[in-house]
Amino acid sequence: MSDKRGLFITFEGIDGSGKSTQIRRLRDFLETNGHSVELIREPGGTAIGEKIRSLLLDKSNGEMSFETELLLYEAARAQIVNEKIVPSIRAGKVVVCDRFFDSTTAYQGYARGLDLSEINRLNRWATGGLEPDITFLMDLPVTEAMKRMVGRSGGSDRLEVEGSDFMEKVREGYLAILTRNPRMILLDATDSADTIFQKVQRIVWEVMNK
Ligand SMILES: Nc1ncnc2c1ncn2[C@@H]1O[C@H](COP(=O)(O)OP(=O)(O)OP(=O)(O)O)[C@@H](O)[C@H]1O
Ligand SMILES: [Mg+2]
């Protein structure tokens, strides 16, 4: 990299598409190569954000309106951008985020049906216009994702109880976002974790050494 500015990488995709698996590998790879990595999980990663996350995931909050849900995500995002992401990028770190504003566009916009231009506006406002350098979209058929989730411990949270029709809309939403955003890299999540990671590694390496 020519200056000290770090890199901001996000991973997107439906639940069970393999984001955490790739993020772990990427962190190990970058750290082995001497980079300082900051892993971030939306909507959490700060004291305030973790409180917002538990509000969002709590199944007893079944009466939460879609608008409230959207604003809570944006509130958590504003906090983590200011408290962690921007300072880390400025310090030259590689920030890797497990979901970012594309999740809001896919889930609250395409799947819940909230107005997309309002969501884009709120996304920009909450982030102060910050955008990822690279976004990896892990694309997987919903039936395949559901198979991978079976037997996973921890039970389902408030958002995971949505059915496969909802997940299908999320998947289609992501693919719609992809077509408008050159920063987004499509990964076929049906490939093996090794094959996917080879591609991730190559792309990150290229961007870092540009
Ligand atoms: N490429 C792959 N092929 C087959 N199975 C995979 C692959 N990548 C991950 N898995 C398995 O699928 C399951 C879900 O993967 P993972 O937890 O990485 O997904 P995720 O996108 O982080 O899910 P969530 O959004 O729920 O956190 C895990 O059991 C993982 O071992
Ligand atoms: Mg995960």
CSV table of C-alpha atoms and ligand atoms in Angstrom, one decimal:
chain,number,residue,atom,x,y,z
A,1,MET,CA,0.0,0.0,0.0
A,2,SER,CA,1.3,3.4,-0.9
A,3,ASP,CA,-0.1,5.3,2.1
A,4,LYS,CA,-0.9,4.3,5.7
A,5,ARG,CA,-4.6,4.0,5.1
A,6,GLY,CA,-5.7,0.5,5.8
A,7,LEU,CA,-8.3,-1.6,4.0
A,8,PHE,CA,-12.0,-2.1,4.6
A,9,ILE,CA,-13.4,-5.5,3.6
A,10,THR,CA,-16.9,-6.8,4.2
A,11,PHE,CA,-18.6,-10.2,3.8
A,12,GLU,CA,-22.2,-10.5,3.0
A,13,GLY,CA,-24.6,-13.4,2.3
A,14,ILE,CA,-27.5,-15.2,3.9
A,15,ASP,CA,-27.2,-17.1,7.2
A,16,GLY,CA,-25.1,-20.3,6.7
A,17,SER,CA,-23.5,-19.1,3.5
A,18,GLY,CA,-20.0,-19.4,4.9
A,19,LYS,CA,-19.0,-15.9,5.9
A,20,SER,CA,-17.5,-16.7,9.3
A,21,THR,CA,-15.5,-19.6,7.8
A,22,GLN,CA,-13.9,-17.3,5.2
A,23,ILE,CA,-13.4,-14.5,7.7
A,24,ARG,CA,-11.4,-16.7,10.0
A,25,ARG,CA,-9.2,-17.9,7.2
A,26,LEU,CA,-8.6,-14.4,5.9
A,27,ARG,CA,-7.7,-13.1,9.4
A,28,ASP,CA,-5.1,-15.9,9.8
A,29,PHE,CA,-3.7,-15.3,6.3
A,30,LEU,CA,-3.4,-11.6,6.8
A,31,GLU,CA,-1.9,-11.9,10.3
A,32,THR,CA,0.6,-14.4,9.1
A,33,ASN,CA,1.7,-11.9,6.5
A,34,GLY,CA,2.2,-9.2,9.1
A,35,HIS,CA,-1.0,-7.2,8.8
A,36,SER,CA,-2.9,-6.0,11.8
A,37,VAL,CA,-6.5,-7.1,11.5
A,38,GLU,CA,-9.6,-5.8,13.2
A,39,LEU,CA,-12.6,-8.2,13.0
A,40,ILE,CA,-16.0,-6.6,13.3
A,41,ARG,CA,-19.4,-8.1,13.7
A,42,GLU,CA,-22.5,-6.0,12.9
A,43,PRO,CA,-24.7,-5.1,14.7
A,44,GLY,CA,-22.3,-5.4,17.6
A,45,GLY,CA,-18.7,-4.9,18.2
A,46,THR,CA,-19.0,-1.9,20.6
A,47,ALA,CA,-20.6,-1.8,24.1
A,48,ILE,CA,-23.5,0.2,22.7
A,49,GLY,CA,-23.7,-2.0,19.6
A,50,GLU,CA,-23.9,-5.2,21.6
A,51,LYS,CA,-26.9,-3.8,23.6
A,52,ILE,CA,-28.6,-2.9,20.3
A,53,ARG,CA,-27.8,-6.4,19.0
A,54,SER,CA,-29.5,-8.1,21.9
A,55,LEU,CA,-32.6,-5.9,21.4
A,56,LEU,CA,-32.7,-7.0,17.7
A,57,LEU,CA,-32.2,-10.7,18.3
A,58,ASP,CA,-34.5,-11.1,21.3
A,59,LYS,CA,-37.5,-13.2,20.4
A,60,SER,CA,-39.6,-11.5,23.0
A,61,ASN,CA,-39.4,-8.3,20.9
A,62,GLY,CA,-41.8,-9.8,18.4
A,63,GLU,CA,-43.8,-6.5,18.1
A,64,MET,CA,-40.8,-4.5,16.8
A,65,SER,CA,-41.8,-2.5,13.8
A,66,PHE,CA,-39.7,-2.8,10.6
A,67,GLU,CA,-38.8,0.9,10.9
A,68,THR,CA,-37.6,0.4,14.5
A,69,GLU,CA,-35.5,-2.5,13.3
A,70,LEU,CA,-33.9,-0.5,10.5
A,71,LEU,CA,-33.1,2.4,12.8
A,72,LEU,CA,-31.5,0.1,15.4
A,73,TYR,CA,-29.2,-1.3,12.8
A,74,GLU,CA,-28.3,2.1,11.6
A,75,ALA,CA,-27.7,3.3,15.2
A,76,ALA,CA,-25.3,0.3,15.9
A,77,ARG,CA,-23.6,1.0,12.6
A,78,ALA,CA,-23.0,4.7,13.3
A,79,GLN,CA,-21.4,3.7,16.6
A,80,ILE,CA,-19.1,1.1,15.2
A,81,VAL,CA,-18.1,3.3,12.3
A,82,ASN,CA,-17.1,6.2,14.6
A,83,GLU,CA,-15.7,4.1,17.4
A,84,LYS,CA,-13.8,1.4,15.6
A,85,ILE,CA,-13.9,1.2,11.8
A,86,VAL,CA,-12.7,4.7,10.9
A,87,PRO,CA,-9.9,4.9,13.6
A,88,SER,CA,-8.7,1.4,12.6
A,89,ILE,CA,-8.5,2.2,8.9
A,90,ARG,CA,-6.7,5.4,9.7
A,91,ALA,CA,-4.2,3.4,11.8
A,92,GLY,CA,-3.4,1.3,8.8
A,93,LYS,CA,-5.3,-1.9,9.9
A,94,VAL,CA,-7.3,-4.2,7.7
A,95,VAL,CA,-10.8,-4.0,9.0
A,96,VAL,CA,-12.9,-7.1,8.2
A,97,CYS,CA,-16.6,-6.8,8.8
A,98,ASP,CA,-19.1,-9.6,9.1
A,99,ARG,CA,-22.1,-7.9,7.4
A,100,PHE,CA,-22.3,-4.1,6.8
A,101,PHE,CA,-24.9,-1.8,5.1
A,102,ASP,CA,-25.5,-4.2,2.2
A,103,SER,CA,-27.2,-6.5,4.8
A,104,THR,CA,-29.6,-3.7,5.6
A,105,THR,CA,-30.4,-3.1,2.0
A,106,ALA,CA,-31.0,-6.8,1.4
A,107,TYR,CA,-32.9,-7.7,4.6
A,108,GLN,CA,-34.8,-4.5,5.5
A,109,GLY,CA,-35.1,-3.3,1.9
A,110,TYR,CA,-35.5,-6.2,-0.5
A,111,ALA,CA,-36.9,-8.7,2.0
A,112,ARG,CA,-38.9,-6.5,4.4
A,113,GLY,CA,-40.0,-4.2,1.6
A,114,LEU,CA,-38.9,-0.9,3.2
A,115,ASP,CA,-38.2,2.0,0.7
A,116,LEU,CA,-34.8,1.4,-0.9
A,117,SER,CA,-34.0,5.0,-1.5
A,118,GLU,CA,-34.6,5.8,2.2
A,119,ILE,CA,-32.4,2.9,3.2
A,120,ASN,CA,-29.6,4.1,0.9
A,121,ARG,CA,-29.9,7.5,2.4
A,122,LEU,CA,-29.8,6.2,6.0
A,123,ASN,CA,-26.9,3.9,5.1
A,124,ARG,CA,-24.9,6.8,3.8
A,125,TRP,CA,-25.8,9.0,6.8
A,126,ALA,CA,-25.0,6.4,9.5
A,127,THR,CA,-21.6,5.7,7.9
A,128,GLY,CA,-20.7,9.2,7.0
A,129,GLY,CA,-20.3,8.0,3.4
A,130,LEU,CA,-17.8,5.3,4.2
A,131,GLU,CA,-17.9,2.4,1.8
A,132,PRO,CA,-16.0,-0.9,1.8
A,133,ASP,CA,-13.0,-1.3,-0.5
A,134,ILE,CA,-14.1,-4.8,-1.2
A,135,THR,CA,-17.3,-6.7,-0.5
A,136,PHE,CA,-17.5,-10.4,-0.9
A,137,LEU,CA,-21.0,-11.8,-1.6
A,138,MET,CA,-21.3,-15.4,-0.6
A,139,ASP,CA,-24.1,-16.6,-2.8
A,140,LEU,CA,-25.8,-19.9,-1.9
A,141,PRO,CA,-29.2,-21.4,-2.7
A,142,VAL,CA,-31.5,-21.1,0.4
A,143,THR,CA,-32.1,-24.9,0.6
A,144,GLU,CA,-28.3,-25.5,0.7
A,145,ALA,CA,-27.9,-22.8,3.5
A,146,MET,CA,-30.7,-24.4,5.5
A,147,LYS,CA,-29.0,-27.8,5.2
A,148,ARG,CA,-25.8,-26.3,6.6
A,149,MET,CA,-27.6,-24.7,9.5
A,150,VAL,CA,-29.2,-28.0,10.7
A,151,GLY,CA,-27.7,-29.2,13.9
A,152,ARG,CA,-26.0,-25.9,14.6
A,153,SER,CA,-26.1,-25.2,18.3
A,154,GLY,CA,-27.6,-22.1,19.9
A,155,GLY,CA,-31.1,-22.2,18.6
A,156,SER,CA,-32.6,-19.7,16.2
A,157,ASP,CA,-32.9,-16.0,17.0
A,158,ARG,CA,-35.6,-13.4,16.2
A,159,LEU,CA,-34.4,-13.0,12.6
A,160,GLU,CA,-33.5,-16.6,11.9
A,161,VAL,CA,-37.1,-17.7,12.5
A,162,GLU,CA,-38.0,-16.1,9.2
A,163,GLY,CA,-38.9,-18.7,6.6
A,164,SER,CA,-37.2,-19.7,3.3
A,165,ASP,CA,-39.4,-17.3,1.3
A,166,PHE,CA,-37.8,-14.4,3.2
A,167,MET,CA,-34.3,-15.8,2.8
A,168,GLU,CA,-35.0,-16.1,-1.0
A,169,LYS,CA,-35.9,-12.4,-1.1
A,170,VAL,CA,-32.7,-11.6,0.8
A,171,ARG,CA,-30.6,-13.7,-1.7
A,172,GLU,CA,-32.3,-12.0,-4.7
A,173,GLY,CA,-31.7,-8.6,-3.0
A,174,TYR,CA,-28.0,-9.2,-2.7
A,175,LEU,CA,-27.8,-10.2,-6.3
A,176,ALA,CA,-29.6,-7.0,-7.3
A,177,ILE,CA,-27.1,-4.9,-5.2
A,178,LEU,CA,-24.2,-6.8,-6.9
A,179,THR,CA,-25.2,-5.6,-10.3
A,180,ARG,CA,-24.9,-2.0,-9.3
A,181,ASN,CA,-21.7,-2.1,-7.3
A,182,PRO,CA,-18.3,-2.9,-8.7
A,183,ARG,CA,-16.8,-3.1,-5.2
A,184,MET,CA,-18.8,-6.3,-4.8
A,185,ILE,CA,-17.2,-9.7,-5.7
A,186,LEU,CA,-19.5,-12.6,-6.2
A,187,LEU,CA,-18.4,-15.9,-4.7
A,188,ASP,CA,-20.1,-19.2,-5.5
A,189,ALA,CA,-20.6,-20.5,-1.9
A,190,THR,CA,-21.4,-24.0,-3.2
A,191,ASP,CA,-17.7,-24.4,-3.9
A,192,SER,CA,-15.4,-25.9,-1.2
A,193,ALA,CA,-14.2,-23.5,1.5
A,194,ASP,CA,-10.7,-24.0,0.1
A,195,THR,CA,-11.6,-23.0,-3.4
A,196,ILE,CA,-13.5,-20.0,-2.2
A,197,PHE,CA,-10.6,-18.9,0.0
A,198,GLN,CA,-8.1,-19.1,-2.9
A,199,LYS,CA,-10.3,-16.5,-4.7
A,200,VAL,CA,-10.6,-14.3,-1.6
A,201,GLN,CA,-6.9,-14.4,-1.0
A,202,ARG,CA,-6.1,-13.5,-4.6
A,203,ILE,CA,-8.4,-10.6,-4.7
A,204,VAL,CA,-7.4,-9.1,-1.3
A,205,TRP,CA,-3.7,-9.5,-2.3
A,206,GLU,CA,-4.3,-7.7,-5.6
A,207,VAL,CA,-6.1,-4.8,-4.0
A,208,MET,CA,-3.4,-4.5,-1.3
A,209,ASN,CA,-0.6,-4.4,-3.8
A,210,LYS,CA,-2.3,-2.1,-6.4
B,1,LIG,N1,-17.7,-23.8,1.3
B,1,LIG,C1,-18.4,-24.6,2.2
B,1,LIG,N2,-18.9,-25.8,1.9
B,1,LIG,C2,-19.6,-26.5,2.7
B,1,LIG,N3,-19.8,-26.2,4.0
B,1,LIG,C3,-19.4,-25.0,4.4
B,1,LIG,C4,-18.6,-24.1,3.6
B,1,LIG,N4,-18.3,-23.0,4.2
B,1,LIG,C5,-18.8,-23.2,5.5
B,1,LIG,N5,-19.5,-24.3,5.6
B,1,LIG,C6,-20.2,-24.9,6.8
B,1,LIG,O1,-21.5,-24.3,6.7
B,1,LIG,C7,-21.9,-23.9,8.1
B,1,LIG,C8,-22.1,-22.3,8.0
B,1,LIG,O2,-20.9,-21.7,7.8
B,1,LIG,P1,-20.6,-20.3,8.5
B,1,LIG,O3,-20.9,-20.3,9.9
B,1,LIG,O4,-19.2,-19.9,8.0
B,1,LIG,O5,-21.7,-19.3,7.8
B,1,LIG,P2,-22.1,-17.9,8.1
B,1,LIG,O6,-22.4,-17.2,6.8
B,1,LIG,O7,-21.1,-17.2,9.0
B,1,LIG,O8,-23.5,-18.1,8.9
B,1,LIG,P3,-24.2,-17.0,9.9
B,1,LIG,O9,-24.6,-15.8,9.0
B,1,LIG,O10,-25.4,-17.7,10.4
B,1,LIG,O11,-23.2,-16.6,10.9
B,1,LIG,C9,-20.8,-24.3,9.0
B,1,LIG,O12,-21.1,-25.5,9.5
B,1,LIG,C10,-19.6,-24.4,8.1
B,1,LIG,O13,-18.6,-25.3,8.6
B,2,MG,MG,-21.3,-16.3,10.8
